[in-house]
Short mmCIF file of N, CA, C and O in Angstrom, two decimals:
data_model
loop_
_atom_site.label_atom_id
_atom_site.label_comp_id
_atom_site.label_asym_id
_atom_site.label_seq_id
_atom_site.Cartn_x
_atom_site.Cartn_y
_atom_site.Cartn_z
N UNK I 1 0.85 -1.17 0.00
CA UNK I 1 0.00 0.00 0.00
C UNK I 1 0.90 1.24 0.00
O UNK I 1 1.36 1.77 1.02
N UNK I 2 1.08 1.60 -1.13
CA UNK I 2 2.21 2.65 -1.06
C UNK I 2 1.78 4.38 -0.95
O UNK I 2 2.59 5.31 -1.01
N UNK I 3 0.01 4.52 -0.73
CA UNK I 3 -0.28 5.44 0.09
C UNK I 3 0.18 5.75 1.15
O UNK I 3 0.90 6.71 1.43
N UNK I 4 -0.46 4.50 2.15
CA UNK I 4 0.01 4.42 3.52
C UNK I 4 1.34 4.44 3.65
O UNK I 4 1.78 5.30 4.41
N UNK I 5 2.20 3.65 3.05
CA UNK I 5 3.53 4.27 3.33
C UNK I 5 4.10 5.05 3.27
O UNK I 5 5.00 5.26 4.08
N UNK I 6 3.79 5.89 2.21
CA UNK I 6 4.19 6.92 2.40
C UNK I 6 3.37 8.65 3.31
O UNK I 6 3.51 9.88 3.36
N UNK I 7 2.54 7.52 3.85
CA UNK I 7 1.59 8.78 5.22
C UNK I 7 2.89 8.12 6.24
O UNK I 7 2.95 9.10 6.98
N UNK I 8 3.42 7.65 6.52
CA UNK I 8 4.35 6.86 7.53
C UNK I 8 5.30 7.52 7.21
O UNK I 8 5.47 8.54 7.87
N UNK I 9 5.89 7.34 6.56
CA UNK I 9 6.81 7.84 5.99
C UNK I 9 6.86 9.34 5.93
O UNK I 9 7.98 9.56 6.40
N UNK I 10 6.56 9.99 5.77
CA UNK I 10 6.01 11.36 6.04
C UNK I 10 6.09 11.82 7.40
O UNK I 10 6.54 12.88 7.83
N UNK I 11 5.63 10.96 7.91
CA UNK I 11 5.27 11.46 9.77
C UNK I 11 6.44 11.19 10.29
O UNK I 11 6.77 11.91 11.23
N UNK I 12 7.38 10.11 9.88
CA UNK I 12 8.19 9.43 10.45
C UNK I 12 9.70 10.88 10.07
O UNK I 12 10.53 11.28 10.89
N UNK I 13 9.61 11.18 9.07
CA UNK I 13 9.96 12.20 8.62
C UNK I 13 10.72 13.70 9.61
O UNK I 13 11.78 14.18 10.02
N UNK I 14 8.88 13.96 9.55
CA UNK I 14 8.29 14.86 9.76
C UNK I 14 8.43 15.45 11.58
O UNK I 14 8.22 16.57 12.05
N UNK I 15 8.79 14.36 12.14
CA UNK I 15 8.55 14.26 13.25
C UNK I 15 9.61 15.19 14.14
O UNK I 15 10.75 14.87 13.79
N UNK I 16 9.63 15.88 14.82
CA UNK I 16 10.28 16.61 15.70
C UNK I 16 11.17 16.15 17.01
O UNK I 16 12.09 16.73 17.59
N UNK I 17 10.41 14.60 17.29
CA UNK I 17 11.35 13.50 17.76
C UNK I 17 12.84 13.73 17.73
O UNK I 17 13.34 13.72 16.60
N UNK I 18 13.58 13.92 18.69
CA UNK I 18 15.24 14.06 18.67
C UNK I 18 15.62 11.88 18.40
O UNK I 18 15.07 11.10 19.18
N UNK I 19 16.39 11.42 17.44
CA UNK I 19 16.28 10.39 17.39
C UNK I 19 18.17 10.19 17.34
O UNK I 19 18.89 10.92 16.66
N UNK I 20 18.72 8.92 18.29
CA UNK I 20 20.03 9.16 17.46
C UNK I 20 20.28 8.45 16.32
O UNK I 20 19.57 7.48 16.05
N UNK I 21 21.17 8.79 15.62
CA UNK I 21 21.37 8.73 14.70
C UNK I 21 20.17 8.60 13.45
O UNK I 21 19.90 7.55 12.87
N UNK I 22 19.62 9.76 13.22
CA UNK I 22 18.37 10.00 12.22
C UNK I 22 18.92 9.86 11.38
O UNK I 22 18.02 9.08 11.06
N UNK I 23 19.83 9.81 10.26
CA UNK I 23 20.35 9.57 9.44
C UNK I 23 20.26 8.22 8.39
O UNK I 23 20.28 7.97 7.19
N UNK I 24 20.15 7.59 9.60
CA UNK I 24 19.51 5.95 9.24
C UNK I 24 18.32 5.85 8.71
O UNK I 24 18.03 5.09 7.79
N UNK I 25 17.43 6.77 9.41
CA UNK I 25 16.01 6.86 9.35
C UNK I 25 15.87 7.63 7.82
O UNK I 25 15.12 6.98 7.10
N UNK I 26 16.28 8.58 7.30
CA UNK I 26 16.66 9.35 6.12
C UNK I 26 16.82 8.34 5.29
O UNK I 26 16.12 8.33 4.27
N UNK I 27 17.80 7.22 5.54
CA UNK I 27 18.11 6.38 4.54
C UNK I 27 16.70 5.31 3.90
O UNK I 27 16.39 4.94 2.77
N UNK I 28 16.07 5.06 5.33
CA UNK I 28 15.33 3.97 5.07
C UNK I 28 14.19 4.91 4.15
O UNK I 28 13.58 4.66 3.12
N UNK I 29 14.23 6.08 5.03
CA UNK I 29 12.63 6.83 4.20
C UNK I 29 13.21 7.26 2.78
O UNK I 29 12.30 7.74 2.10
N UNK I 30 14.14 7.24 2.26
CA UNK I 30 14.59 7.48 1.13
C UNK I 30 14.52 5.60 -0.20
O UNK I 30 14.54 5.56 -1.43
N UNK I 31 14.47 4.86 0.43
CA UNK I 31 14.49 3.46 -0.08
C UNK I 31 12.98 3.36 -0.23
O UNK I 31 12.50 2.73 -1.16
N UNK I 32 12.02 4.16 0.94
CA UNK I 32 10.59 3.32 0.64
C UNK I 32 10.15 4.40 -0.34
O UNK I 32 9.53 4.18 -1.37
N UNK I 33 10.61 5.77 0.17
CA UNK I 33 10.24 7.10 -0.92
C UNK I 33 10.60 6.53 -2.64
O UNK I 33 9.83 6.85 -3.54
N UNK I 34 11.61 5.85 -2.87
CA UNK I 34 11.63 5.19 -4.34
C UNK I 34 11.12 4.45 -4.28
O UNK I 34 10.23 4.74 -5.08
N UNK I 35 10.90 3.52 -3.92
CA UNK I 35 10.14 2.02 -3.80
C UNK I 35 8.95 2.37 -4.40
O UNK I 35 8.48 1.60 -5.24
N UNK I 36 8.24 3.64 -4.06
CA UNK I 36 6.55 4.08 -4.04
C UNK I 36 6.64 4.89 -5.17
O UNK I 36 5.53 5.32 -5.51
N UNK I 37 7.92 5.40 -6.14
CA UNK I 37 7.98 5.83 -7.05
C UNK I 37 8.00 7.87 -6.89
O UNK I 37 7.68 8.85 -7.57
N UNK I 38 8.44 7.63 -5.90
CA UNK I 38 8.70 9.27 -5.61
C UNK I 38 9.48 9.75 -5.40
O UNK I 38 9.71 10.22 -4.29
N UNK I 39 10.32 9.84 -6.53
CA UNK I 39 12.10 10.19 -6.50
C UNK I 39 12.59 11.38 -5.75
O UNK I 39 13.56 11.32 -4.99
N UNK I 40 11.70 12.78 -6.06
CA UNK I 40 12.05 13.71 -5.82
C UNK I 40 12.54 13.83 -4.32
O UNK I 40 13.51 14.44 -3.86
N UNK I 41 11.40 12.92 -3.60
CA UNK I 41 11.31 12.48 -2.02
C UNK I 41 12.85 11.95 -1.69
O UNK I 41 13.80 12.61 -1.27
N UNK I 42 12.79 11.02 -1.91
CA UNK I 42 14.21 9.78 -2.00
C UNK I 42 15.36 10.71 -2.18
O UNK I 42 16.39 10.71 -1.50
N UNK I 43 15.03 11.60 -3.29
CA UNK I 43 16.35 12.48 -3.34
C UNK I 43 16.81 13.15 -2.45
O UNK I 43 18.02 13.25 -2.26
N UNK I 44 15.78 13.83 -1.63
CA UNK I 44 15.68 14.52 -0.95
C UNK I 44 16.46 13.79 0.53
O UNK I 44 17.43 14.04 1.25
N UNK I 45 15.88 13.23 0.48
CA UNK I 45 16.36 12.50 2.06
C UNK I 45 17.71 11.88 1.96
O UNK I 45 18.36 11.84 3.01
N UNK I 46 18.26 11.39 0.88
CA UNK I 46 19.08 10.72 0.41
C UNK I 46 20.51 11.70 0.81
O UNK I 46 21.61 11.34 1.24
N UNK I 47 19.92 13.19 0.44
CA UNK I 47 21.34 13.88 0.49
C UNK I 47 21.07 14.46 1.56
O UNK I 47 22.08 15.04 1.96
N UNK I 48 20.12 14.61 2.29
CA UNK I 48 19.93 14.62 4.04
C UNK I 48 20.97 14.04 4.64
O UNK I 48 21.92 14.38 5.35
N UNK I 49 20.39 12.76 4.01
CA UNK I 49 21.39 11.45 5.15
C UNK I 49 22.67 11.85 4.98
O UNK I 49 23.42 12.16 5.90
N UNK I 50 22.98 11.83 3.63
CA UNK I 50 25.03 12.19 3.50
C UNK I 50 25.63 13.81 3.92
O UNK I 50 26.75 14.22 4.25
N UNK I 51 24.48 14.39 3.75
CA UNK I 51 24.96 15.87 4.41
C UNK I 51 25.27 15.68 6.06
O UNK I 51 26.14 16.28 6.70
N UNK I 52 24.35 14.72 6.54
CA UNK I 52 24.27 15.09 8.37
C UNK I 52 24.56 13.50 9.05
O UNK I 52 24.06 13.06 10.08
N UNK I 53 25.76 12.64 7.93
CA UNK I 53 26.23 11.72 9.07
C UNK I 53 26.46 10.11 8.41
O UNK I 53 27.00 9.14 8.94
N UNK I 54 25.79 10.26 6.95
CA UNK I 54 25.72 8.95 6.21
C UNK I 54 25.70 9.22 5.07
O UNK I 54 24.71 9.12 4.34
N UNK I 55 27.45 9.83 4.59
CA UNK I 55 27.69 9.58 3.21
C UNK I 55 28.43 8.37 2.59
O UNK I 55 29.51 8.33 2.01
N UNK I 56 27.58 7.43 2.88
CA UNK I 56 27.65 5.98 2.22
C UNK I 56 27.78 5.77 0.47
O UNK I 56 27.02 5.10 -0.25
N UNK I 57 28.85 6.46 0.11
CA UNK I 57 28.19 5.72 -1.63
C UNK I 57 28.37 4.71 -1.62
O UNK I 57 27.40 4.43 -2.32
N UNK I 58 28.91 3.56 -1.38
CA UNK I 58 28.86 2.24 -1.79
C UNK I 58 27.07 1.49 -1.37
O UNK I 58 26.27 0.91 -2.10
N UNK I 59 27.01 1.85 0.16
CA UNK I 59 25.68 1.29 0.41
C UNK I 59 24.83 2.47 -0.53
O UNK I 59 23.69 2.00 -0.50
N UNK I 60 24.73 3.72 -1.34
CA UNK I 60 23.60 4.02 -2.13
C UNK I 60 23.93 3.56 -3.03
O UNK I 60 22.90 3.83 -3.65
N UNK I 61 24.69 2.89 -3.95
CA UNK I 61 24.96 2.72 -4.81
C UNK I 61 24.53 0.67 -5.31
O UNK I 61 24.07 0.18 -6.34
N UNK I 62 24.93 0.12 -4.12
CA UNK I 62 24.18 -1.03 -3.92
C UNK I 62 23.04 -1.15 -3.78
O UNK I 62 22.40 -1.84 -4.59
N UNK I 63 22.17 -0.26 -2.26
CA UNK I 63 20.79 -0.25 -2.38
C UNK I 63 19.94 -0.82 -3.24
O UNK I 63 19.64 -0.04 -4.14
N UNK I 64 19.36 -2.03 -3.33
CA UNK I 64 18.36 -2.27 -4.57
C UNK I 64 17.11 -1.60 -4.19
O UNK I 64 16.22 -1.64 -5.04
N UNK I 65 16.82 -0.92 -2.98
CA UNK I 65 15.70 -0.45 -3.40
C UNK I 65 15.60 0.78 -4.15
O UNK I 65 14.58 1.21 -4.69
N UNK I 66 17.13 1.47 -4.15
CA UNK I 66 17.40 2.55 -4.87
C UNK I 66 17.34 2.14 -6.52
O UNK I 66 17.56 2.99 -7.38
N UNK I 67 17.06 0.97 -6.78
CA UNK I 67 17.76 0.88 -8.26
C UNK I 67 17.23 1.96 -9.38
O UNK I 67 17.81 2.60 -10.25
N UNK I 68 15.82 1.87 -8.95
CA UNK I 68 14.62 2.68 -9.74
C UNK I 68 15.61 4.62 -10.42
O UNK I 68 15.56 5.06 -11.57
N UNK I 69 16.37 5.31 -9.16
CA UNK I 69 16.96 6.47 -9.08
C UNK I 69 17.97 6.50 -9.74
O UNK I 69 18.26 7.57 -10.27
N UNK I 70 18.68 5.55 -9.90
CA UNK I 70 20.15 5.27 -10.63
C UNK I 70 19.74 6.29 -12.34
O UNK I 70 20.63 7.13 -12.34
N UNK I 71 19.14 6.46 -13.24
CA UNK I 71 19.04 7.26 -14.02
C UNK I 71 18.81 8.43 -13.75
O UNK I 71 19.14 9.42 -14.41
N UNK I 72 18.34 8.42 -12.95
CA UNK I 72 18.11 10.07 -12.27
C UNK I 72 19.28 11.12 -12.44
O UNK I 72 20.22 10.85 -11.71
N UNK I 73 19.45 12.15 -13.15
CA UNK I 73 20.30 13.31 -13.13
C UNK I 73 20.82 13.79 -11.71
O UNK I 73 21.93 14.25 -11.44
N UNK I 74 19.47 13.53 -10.64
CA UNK I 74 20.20 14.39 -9.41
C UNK I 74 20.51 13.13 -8.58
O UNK I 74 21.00 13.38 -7.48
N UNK I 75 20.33 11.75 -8.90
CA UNK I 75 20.95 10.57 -7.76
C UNK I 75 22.19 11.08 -8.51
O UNK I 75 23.06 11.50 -7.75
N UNK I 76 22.53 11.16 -10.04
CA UNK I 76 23.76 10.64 -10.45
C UNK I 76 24.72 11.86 -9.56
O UNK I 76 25.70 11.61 -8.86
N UNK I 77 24.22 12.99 -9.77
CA UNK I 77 25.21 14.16 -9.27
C UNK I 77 25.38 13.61 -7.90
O UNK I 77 26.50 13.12 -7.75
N UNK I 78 24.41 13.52 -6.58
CA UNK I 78 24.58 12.75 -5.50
C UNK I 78 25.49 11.86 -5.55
O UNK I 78 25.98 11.65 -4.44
N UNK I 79 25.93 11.24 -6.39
CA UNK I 79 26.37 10.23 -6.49
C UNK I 79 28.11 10.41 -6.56
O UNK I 79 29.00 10.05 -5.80
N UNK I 80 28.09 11.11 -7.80
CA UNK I 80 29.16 12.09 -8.20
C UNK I 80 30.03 12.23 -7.17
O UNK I 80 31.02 11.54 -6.93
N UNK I 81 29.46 13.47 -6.40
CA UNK I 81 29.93 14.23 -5.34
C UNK I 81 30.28 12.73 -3.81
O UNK I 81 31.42 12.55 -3.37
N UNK I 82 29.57 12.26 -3.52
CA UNK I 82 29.77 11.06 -2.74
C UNK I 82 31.18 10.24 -3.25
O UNK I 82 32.15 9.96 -2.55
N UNK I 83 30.94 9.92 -4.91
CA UNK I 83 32.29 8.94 -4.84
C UNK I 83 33.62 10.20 -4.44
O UNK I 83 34.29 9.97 -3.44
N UNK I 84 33.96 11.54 -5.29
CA UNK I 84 34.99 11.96 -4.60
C UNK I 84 35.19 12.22 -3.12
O UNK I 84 36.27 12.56 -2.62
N UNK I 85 34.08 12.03 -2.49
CA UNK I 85 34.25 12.15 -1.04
C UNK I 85 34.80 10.77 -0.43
O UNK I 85 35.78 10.69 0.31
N UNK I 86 34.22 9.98 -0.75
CA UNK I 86 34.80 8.18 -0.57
C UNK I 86 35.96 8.01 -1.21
O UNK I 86 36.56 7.09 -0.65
N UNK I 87 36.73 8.52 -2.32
CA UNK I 87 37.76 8.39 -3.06
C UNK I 87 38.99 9.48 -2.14
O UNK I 87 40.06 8.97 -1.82
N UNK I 88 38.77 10.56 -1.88
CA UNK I 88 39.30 11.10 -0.90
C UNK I 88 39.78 10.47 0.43
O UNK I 88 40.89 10.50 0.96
N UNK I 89 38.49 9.81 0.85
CA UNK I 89 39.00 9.29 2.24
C UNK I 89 39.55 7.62 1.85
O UNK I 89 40.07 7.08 2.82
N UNK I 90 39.51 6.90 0.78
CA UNK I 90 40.38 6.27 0.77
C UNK I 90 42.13 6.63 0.40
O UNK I 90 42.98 5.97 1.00
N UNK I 91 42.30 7.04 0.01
CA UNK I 91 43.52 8.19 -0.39
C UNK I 91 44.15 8.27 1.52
O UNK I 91 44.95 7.57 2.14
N UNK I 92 43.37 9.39 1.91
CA UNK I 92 43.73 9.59 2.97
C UNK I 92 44.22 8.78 3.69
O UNK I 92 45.24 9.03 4.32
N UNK I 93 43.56 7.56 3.75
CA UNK I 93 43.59 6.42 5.09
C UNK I 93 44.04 5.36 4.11
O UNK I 93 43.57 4.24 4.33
N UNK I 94 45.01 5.49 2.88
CA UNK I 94 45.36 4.44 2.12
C UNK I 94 44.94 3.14 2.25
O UNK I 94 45.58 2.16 2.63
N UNK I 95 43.40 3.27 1.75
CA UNK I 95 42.98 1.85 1.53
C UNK I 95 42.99 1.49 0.03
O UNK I 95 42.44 2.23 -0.79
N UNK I 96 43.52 0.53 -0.28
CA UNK I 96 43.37 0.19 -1.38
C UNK I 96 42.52 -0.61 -2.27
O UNK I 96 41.72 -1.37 -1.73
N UNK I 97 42.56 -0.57 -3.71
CA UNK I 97 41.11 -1.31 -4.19
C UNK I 97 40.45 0.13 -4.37
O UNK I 97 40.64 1.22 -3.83
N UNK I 98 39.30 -0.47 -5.68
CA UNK I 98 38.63 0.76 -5.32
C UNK I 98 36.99 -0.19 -5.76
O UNK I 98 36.82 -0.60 -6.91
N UNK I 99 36.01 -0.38 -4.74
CA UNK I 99 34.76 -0.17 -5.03
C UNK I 99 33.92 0.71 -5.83
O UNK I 99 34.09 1.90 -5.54
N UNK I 100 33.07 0.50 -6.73
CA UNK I 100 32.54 2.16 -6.99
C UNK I 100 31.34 1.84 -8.01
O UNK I 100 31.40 0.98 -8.89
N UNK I 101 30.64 2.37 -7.84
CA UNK I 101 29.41 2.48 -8.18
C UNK I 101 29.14 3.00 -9.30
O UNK I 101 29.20 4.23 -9.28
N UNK I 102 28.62 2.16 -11.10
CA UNK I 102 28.57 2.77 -11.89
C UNK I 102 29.70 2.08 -12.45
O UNK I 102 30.16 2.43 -13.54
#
């Protein structure tokens, strides 16, 4: 019922609740926000999450519930900007290998 989920989703959002680590919560409401076909949403939360604590590109980039966004102009820029941030901090902390999305 991808009304209701996304009234949940919304509230869950929406909520003024101090939660730790909300970021997580960003992520998940960004997976069901595509899932239900509402990118703009997903986008939205997506660069929430990596602005304030979860710039994961490998897990957005895996995400299958993200798969739907992967053409998207603004996942790809998200995306963009995430791998030089992950490419940076491998550099930094010389890990080698490179994972990468795309």
């Amino acid at each position: 019922d991808f009304r209701r989920a996304e009234q949940l989703i919304d509230a869950a959002v929406e909520s003024n609740k101090t939660l730790l680590h909300t970021h997580h919560l960003w992520h998940n409401a960004a997976s069901a926000y595509a899932m239900c076909g509402k990118a703009d949403k997903a986008i939205k939360w997506l660069r929430e999450c990596a602005d304030m604590g979860l710039p994961n590109y490998l897990l957005f980039g895996s995400d299958p519930h993200l798969r739907g966004l992967h053409n998207r102009p603004e996942f790809l820029a998200l995306m963009s900007d995430l791998r030089r941030e992950h490419d940076t901090y491998r550099e930094e902390f010389g890990l080698a290998g490179g994972n990468h999305f795309v």
